CSV table of N, CA and C in Angstrom, one decimal:
chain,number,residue,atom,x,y,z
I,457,UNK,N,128.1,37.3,172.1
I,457,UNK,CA,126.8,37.3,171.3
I,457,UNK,C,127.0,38.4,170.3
I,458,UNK,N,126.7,37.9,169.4
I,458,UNK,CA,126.4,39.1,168.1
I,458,UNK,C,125.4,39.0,167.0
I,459,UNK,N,124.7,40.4,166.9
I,459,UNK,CA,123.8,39.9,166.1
I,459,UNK,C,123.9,41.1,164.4
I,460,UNK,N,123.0,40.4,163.4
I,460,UNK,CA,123.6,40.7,162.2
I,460,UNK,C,121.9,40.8,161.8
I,461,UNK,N,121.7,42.0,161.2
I,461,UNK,CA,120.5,42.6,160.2
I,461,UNK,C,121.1,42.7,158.9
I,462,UNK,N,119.6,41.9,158.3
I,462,UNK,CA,120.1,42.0,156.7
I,462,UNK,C,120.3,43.6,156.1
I,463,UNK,N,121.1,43.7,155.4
I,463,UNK,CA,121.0,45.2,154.7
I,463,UNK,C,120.1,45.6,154.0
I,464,UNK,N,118.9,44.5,154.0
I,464,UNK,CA,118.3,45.4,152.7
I,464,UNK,C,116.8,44.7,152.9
I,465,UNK,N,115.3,45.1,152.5
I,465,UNK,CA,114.1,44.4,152.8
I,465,UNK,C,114.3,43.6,151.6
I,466,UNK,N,113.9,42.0,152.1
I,466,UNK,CA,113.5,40.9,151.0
I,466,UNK,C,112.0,40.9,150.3
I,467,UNK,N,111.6,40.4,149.4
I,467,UNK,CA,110.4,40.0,148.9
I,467,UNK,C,109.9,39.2,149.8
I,468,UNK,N,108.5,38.7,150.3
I,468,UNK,CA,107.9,37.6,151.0
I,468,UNK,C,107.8,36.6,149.6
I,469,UNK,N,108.3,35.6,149.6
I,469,UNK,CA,107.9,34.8,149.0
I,469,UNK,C,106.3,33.8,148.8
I,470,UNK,N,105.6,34.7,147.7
I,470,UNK,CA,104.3,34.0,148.0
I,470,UNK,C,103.2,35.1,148.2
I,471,UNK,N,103.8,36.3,149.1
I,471,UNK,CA,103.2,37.1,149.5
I,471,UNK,C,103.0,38.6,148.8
I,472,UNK,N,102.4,39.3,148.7
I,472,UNK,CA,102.3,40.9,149.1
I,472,UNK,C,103.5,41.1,150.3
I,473,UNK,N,104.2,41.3,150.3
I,473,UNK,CA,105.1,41.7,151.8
I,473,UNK,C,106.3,41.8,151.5
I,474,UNK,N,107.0,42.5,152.6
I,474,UNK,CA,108.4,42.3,152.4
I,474,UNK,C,108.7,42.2,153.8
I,475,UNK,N,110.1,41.9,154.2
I,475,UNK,CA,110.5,41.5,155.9
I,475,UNK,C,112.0,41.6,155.2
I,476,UNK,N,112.8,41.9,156.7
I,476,UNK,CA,114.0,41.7,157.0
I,476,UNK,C,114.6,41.0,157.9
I,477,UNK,N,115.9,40.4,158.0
I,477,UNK,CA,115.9,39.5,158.8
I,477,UNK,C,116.3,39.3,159.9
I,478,UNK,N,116.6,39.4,161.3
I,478,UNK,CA,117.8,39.5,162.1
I,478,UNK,C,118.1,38.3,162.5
I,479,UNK,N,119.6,37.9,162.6
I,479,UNK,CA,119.9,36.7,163.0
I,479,UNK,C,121.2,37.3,164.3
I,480,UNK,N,120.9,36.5,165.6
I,480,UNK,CA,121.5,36.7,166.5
I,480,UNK,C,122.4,35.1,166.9
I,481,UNK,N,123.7,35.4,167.0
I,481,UNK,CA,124.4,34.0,167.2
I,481,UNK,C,124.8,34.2,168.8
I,482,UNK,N,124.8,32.9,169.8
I,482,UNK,CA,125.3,33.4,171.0
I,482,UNK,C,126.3,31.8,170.7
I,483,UNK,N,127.8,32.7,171.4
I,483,UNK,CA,129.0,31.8,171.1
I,483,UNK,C,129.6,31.3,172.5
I,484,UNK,N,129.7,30.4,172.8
I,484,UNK,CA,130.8,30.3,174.2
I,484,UNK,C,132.4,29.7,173.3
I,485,UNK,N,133.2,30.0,174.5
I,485,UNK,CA,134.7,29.2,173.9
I,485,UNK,C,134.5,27.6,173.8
I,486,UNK,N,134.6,27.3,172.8
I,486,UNK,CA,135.1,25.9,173.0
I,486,UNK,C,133.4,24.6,173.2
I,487,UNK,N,132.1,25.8,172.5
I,487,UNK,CA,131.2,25.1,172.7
I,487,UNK,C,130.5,25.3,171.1
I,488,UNK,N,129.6,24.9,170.6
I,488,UNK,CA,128.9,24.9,169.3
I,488,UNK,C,128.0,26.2,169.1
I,489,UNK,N,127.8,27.0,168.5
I,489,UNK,CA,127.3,28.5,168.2
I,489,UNK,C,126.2,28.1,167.8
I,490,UNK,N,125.0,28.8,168.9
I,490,UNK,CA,123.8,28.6,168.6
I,490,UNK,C,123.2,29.8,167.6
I,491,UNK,N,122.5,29.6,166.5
I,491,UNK,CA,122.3,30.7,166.0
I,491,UNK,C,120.4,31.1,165.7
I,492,UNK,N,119.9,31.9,166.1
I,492,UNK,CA,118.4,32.5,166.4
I,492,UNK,C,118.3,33.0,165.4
I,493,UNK,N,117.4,33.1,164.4
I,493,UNK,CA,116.9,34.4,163.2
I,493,UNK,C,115.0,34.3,163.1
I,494,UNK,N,115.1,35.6,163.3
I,494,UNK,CA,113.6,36.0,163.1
I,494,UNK,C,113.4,36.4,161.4
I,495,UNK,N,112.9,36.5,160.7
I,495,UNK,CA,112.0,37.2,159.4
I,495,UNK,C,110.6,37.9,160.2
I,496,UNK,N,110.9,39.0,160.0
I,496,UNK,CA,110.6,40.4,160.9
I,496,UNK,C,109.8,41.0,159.5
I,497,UNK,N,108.6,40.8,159.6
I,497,UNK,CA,107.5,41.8,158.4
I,497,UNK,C,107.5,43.2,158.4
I,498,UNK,N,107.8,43.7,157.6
I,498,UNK,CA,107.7,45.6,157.8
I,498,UNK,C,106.6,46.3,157.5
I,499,UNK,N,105.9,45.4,156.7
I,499,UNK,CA,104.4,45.9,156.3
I,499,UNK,C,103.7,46.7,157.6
I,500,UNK,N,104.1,46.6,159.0
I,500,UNK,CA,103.0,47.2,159.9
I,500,UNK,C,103.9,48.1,159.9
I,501,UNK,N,104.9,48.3,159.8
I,501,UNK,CA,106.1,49.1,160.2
I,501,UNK,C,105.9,50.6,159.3
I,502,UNK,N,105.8,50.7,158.1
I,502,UNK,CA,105.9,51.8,157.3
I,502,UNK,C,104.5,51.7,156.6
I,503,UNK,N,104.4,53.7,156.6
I,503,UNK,CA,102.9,53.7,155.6
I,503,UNK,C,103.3,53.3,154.1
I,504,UNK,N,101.8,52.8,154.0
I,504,UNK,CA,101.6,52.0,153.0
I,504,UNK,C,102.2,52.8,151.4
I,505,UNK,N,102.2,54.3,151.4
I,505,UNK,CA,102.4,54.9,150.5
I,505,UNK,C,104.0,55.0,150.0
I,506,UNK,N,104.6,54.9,151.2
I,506,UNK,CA,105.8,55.1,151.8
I,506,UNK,C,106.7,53.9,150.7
I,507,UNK,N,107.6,54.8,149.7
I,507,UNK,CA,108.7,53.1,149.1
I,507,UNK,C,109.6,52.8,149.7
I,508,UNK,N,109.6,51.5,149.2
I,508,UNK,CA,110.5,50.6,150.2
I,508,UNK,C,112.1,50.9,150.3
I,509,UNK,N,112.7,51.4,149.3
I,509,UNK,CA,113.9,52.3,149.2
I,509,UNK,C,114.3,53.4,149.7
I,510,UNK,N,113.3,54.1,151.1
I,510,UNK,CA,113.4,55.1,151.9
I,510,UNK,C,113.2,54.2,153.2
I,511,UNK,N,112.9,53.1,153.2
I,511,UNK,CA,113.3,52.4,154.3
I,511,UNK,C,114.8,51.4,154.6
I,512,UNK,N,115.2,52.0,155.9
I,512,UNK,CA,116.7,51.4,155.8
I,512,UNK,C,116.8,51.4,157.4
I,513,UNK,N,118.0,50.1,158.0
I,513,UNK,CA,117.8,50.1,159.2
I,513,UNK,C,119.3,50.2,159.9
I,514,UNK,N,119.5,51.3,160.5
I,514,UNK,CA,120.5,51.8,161.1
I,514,UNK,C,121.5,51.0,162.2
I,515,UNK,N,122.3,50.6,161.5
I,515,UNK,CA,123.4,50.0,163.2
I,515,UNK,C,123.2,50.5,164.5
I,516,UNK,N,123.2,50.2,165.7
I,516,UNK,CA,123.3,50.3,167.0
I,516,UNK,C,124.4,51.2,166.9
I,517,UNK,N,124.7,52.8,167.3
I,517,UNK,CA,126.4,53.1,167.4
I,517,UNK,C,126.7,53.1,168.6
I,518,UNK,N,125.5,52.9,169.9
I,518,UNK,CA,126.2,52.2,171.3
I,518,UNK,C,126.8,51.5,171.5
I,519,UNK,N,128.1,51.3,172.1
I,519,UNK,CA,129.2,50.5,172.5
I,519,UNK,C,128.3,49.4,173.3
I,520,UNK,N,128.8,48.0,172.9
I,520,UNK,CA,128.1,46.9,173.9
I,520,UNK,C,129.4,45.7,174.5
I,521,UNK,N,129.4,46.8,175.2
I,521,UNK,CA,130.9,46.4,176.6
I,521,UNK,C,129.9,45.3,177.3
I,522,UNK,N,128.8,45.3,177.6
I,522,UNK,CA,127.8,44.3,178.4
I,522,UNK,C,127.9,44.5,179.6
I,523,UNK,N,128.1,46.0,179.9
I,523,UNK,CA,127.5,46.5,181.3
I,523,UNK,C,126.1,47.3,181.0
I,524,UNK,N,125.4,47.4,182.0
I,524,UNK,CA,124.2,47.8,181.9
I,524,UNK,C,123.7,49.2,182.5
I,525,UNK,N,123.2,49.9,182.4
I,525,UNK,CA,123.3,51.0,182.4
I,525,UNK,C,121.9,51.5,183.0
């Protein structure tokens, strides 16, 4: 399984808003890769005053061996 955040907040198309996106693919060998994506709104997320160019969203630097801890 691997998942992938966009680098950067999009425009809402249509909207006042912006969102980013995460898309998570889960793979088996030798079977068709299913792939999940949310569009994730950041408007609740950061104050309103706050520009959108001081918001940025940091890689996981935990190792994901898929033991659980």
């Amino acid at each position: 399984m691997s998942a992938k955040v966009s680098p950067h907040c999009e425009n809402w198309p249509g909207k006042n808003g912006h969102y980013f996106t995460l898309r998570t693919t889960f793979n088996q060998p030798g079977h068709l890769a299913t792939v999940v994506a949310f569009d994730l709104p950041i408007n609740d997320l950061i104050p309103p005053g706050m520009p959108l160019d001081s918001f940025r969203i940091e890689p996981d630097a935990t190792p994901s061996d898929g033991a659980k801890q």
